[in-house]
Coordinates of N, CA and C in Angstrom, one line a residue:
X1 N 0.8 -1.2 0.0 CA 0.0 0.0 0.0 C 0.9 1.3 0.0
X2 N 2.0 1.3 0.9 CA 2.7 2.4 0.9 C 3.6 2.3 -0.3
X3 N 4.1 1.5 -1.4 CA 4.7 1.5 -2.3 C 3.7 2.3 -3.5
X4 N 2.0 2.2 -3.7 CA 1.6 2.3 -4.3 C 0.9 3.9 -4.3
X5 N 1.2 4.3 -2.8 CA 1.1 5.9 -2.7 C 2.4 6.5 -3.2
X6 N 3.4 5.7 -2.9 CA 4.8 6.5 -3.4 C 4.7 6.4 -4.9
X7 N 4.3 5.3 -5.7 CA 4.4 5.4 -6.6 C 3.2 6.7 -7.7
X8 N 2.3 7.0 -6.6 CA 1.5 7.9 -7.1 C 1.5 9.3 -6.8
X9 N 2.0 9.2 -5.7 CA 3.1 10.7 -5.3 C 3.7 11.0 -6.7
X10 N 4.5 10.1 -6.8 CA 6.1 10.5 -7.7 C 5.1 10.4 -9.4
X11 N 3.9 9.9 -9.5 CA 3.4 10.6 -10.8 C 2.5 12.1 -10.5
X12 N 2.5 12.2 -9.7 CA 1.1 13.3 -9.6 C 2.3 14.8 -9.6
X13 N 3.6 14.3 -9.2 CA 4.4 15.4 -9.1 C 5.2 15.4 -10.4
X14 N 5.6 14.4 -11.1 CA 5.6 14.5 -12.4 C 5.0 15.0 -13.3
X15 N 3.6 15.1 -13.2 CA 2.6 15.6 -13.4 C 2.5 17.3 -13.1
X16 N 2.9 17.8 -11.8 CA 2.8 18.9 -11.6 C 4.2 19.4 -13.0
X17 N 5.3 19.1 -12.7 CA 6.5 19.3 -13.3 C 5.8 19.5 -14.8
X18 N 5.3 18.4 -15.5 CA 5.1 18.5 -16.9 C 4.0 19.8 -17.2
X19 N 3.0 20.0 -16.0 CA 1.9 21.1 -16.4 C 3.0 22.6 -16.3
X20 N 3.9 22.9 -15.2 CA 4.4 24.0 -15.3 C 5.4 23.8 -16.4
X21 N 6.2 23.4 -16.9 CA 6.7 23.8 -17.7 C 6.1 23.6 -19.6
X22 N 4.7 23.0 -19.4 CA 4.2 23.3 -20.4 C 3.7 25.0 -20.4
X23 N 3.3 25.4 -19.3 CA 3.1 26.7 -19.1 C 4.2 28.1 -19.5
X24 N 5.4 27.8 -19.2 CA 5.8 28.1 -19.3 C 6.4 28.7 -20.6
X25 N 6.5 27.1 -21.5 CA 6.6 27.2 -22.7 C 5.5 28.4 -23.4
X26 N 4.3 28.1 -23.1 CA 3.0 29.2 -23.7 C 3.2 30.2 -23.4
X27 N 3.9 30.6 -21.8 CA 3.9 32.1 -21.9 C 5.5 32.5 -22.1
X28 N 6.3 31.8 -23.0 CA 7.6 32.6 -23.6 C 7.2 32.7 -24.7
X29 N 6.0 31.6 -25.6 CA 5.5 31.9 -26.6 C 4.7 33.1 -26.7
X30 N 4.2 33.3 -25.7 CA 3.5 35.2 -25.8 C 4.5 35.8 -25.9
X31 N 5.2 35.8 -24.7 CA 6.3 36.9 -25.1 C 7.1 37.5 -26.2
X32 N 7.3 35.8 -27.0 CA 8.0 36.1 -28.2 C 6.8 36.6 -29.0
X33 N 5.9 36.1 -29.2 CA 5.1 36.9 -29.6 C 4.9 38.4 -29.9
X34 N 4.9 38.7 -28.2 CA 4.9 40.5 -27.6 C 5.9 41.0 -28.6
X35 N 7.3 40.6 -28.6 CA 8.3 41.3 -28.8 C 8.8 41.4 -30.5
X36 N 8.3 40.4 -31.3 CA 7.9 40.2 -32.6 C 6.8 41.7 -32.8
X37 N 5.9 41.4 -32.3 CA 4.9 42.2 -32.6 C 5.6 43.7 -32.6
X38 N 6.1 44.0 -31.7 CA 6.5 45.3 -31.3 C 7.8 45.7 -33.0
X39 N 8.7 44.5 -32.7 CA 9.9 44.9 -33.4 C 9.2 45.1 -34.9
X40 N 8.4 43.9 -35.4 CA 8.3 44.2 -36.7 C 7.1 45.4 -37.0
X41 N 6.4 46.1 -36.0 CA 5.6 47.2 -36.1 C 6.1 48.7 -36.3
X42 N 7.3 48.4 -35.5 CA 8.3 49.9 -35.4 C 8.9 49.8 -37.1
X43 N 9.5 48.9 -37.1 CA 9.7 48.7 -38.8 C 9.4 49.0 -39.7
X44 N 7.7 48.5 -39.9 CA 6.7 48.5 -40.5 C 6.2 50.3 -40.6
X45 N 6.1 50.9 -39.4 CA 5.9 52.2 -38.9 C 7.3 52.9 -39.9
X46 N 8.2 52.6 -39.3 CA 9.4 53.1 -40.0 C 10.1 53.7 -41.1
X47 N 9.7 52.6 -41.9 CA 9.2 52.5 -43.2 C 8.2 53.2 -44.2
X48 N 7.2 53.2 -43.5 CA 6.0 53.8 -44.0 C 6.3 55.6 -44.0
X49 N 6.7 56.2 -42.8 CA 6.9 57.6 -42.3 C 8.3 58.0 -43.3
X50 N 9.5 57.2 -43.5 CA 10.4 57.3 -43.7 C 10.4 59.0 -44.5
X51 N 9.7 58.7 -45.7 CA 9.7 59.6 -46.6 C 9.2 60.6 -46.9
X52 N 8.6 61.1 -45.5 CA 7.7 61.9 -44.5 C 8.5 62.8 -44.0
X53 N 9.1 62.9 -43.8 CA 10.3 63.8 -42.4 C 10.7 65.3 -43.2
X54 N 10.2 65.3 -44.2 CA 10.5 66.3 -44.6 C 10.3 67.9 -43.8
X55 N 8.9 67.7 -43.0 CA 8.4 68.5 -42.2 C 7.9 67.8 -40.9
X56 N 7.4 68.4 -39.9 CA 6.6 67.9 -38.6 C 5.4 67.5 -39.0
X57 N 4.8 68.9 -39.8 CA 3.1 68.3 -40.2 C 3.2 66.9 -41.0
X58 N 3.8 66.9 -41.8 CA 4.0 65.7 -42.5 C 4.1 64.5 -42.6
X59 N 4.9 64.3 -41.2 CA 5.4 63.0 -40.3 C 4.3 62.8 -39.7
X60 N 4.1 64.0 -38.9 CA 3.0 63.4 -38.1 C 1.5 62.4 -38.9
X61 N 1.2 63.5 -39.6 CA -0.1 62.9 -40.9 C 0.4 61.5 -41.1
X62 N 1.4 61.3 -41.4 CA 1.8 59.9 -42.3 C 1.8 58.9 -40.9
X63 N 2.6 58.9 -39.7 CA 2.2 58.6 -38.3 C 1.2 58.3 -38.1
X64 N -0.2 59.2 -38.1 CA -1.0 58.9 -37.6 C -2.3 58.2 -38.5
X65 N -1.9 58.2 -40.0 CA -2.8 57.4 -40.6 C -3.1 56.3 -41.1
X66 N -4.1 55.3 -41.7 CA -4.6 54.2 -41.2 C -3.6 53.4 -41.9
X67 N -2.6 53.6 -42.9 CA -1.6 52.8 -43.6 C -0.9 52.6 -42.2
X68 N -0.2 53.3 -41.4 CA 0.4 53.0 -40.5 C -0.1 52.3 -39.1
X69 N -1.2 52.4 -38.6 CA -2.2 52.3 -37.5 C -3.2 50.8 -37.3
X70 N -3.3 50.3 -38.8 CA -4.1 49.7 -39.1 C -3.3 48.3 -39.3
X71 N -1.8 48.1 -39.5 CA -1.3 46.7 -38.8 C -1.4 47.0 -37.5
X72 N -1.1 47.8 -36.5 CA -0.7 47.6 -34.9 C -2.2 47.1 -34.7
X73 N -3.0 48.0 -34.6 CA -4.5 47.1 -34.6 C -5.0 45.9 -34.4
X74 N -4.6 45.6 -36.4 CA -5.5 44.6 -36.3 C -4.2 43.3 -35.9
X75 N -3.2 43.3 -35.8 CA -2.3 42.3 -35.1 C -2.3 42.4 -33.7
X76 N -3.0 43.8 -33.2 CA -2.9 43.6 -32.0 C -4.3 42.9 -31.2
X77 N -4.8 43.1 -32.1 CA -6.3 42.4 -31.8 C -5.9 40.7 -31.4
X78 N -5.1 40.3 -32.4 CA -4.7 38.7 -32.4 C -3.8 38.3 -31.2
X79 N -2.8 39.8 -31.0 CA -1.8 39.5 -29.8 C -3.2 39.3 -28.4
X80 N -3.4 40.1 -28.4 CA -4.9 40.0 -27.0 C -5.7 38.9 -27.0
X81 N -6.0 38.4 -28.4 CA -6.6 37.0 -28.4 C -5.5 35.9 -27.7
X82 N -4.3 36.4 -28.0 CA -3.4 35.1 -27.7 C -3.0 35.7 -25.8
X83 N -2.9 36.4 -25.3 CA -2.7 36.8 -24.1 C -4.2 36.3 -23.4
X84 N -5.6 36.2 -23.4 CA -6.6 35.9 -23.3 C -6.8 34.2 -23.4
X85 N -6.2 34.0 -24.1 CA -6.0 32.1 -24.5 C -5.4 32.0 -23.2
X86 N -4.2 32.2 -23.2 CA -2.8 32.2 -22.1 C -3.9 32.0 -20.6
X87 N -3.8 33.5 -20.4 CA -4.3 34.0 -19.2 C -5.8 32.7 -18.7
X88 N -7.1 33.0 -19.6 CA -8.3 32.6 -19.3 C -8.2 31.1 -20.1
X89 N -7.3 30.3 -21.1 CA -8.2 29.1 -21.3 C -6.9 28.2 -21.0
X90 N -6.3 28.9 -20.3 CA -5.3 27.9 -19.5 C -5.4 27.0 -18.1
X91 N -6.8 27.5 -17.6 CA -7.6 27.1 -16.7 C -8.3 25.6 -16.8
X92 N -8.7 25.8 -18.6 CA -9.8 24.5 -18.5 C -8.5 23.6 -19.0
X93 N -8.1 24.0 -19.8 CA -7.0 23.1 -20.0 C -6.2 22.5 -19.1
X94 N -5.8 23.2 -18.2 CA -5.3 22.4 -16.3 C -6.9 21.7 -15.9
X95 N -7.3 21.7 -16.0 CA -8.5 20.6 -15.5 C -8.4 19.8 -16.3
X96 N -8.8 19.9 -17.2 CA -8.7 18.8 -18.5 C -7.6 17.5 -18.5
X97 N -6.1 18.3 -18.4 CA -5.5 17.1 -18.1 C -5.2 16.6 -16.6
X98 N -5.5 17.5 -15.9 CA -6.0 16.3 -14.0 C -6.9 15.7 -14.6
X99 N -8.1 15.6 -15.2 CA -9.1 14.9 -15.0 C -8.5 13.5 -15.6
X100 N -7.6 13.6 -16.9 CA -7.3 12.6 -18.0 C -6.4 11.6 -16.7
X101 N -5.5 12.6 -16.4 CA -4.0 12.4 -15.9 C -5.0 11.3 -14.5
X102 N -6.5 11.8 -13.8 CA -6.4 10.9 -12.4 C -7.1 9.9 -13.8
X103 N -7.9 9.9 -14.5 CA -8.6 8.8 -14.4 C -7.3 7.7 -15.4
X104 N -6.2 8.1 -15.8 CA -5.2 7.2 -16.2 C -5.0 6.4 -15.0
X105 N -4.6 7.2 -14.0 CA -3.7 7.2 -13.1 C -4.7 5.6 -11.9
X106 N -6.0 5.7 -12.3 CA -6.9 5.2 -11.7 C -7.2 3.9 -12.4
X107 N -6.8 4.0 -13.5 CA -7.4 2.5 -14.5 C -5.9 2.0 -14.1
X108 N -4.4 2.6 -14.1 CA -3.4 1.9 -14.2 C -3.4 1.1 -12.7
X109 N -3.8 1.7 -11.8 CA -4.3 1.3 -10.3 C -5.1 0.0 -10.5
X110 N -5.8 0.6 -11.2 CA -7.1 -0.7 -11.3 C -6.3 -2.5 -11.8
X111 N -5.5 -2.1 -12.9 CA -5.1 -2.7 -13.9 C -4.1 -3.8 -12.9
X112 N -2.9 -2.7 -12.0 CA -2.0 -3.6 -10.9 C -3.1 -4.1 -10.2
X113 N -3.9 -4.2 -9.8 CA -4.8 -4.9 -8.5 C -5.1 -6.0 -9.1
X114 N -5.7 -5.8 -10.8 CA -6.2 -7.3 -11.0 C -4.7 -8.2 -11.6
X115 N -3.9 -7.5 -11.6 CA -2.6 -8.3 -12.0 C -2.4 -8.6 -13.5
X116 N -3.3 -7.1 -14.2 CA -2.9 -6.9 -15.7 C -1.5 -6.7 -16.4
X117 N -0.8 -6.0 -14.9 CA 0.6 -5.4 -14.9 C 1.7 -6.2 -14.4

């Protein structure tokens, strides 16, 4: 009996280990994400104004109109979708695999008792 709590200890904490660093993984993927987003927008912005500078009114006009405004936007819309995934559906997904992870963990129990294993 005590062999078979140790042995379910040592998966449930395995289990913890595999959930945080799957987590982990998803939120360096936002980050890279964040920081994609940012670099190739200043670029993108950069680019676009470049030929602008000739005056202040000018820059600014070309700055603030929808050629330039209208990637940050609408990619930022996607970045929030993906920070929103992260944050809010990372929840069901940690239930999802406890639920899988006990009832494995419950049939493999089941399976040593009848001497499947």
């Amino acid at each position: 009996m005590e062999l078979k709590r140790s042995v379910m200890n040592n998966e449930k904490s395995n289990l913890k280990y595999i959930r945080a660093k799957n987590r982990v993984e998803k939120e360096k993927g936002f980050y890279t994400h964040l920081m994609i987003y940012i670099l190739v927008n200043i670029g993108i912005t950069v680019v676009k104004v470049w030929n602008n500078l000739g005056s202040w009114e000018s820059f600014t006009n070309e700055l603030m109109s929808i050629n330039v405004w209208s990637v940050w936007v609408i990619w930022g819309i996607f970045l929030v979708l993906h920070f929103l995934s992260l944050k809010y559906g990372q929840a069901w997904e940690e239930r999802k695999i406890e639920e899988l992870m006990n009832k494995e963990l419950f049939n493999n129990s089941e399976e040593k008792n009848h001497g499947k294993i």
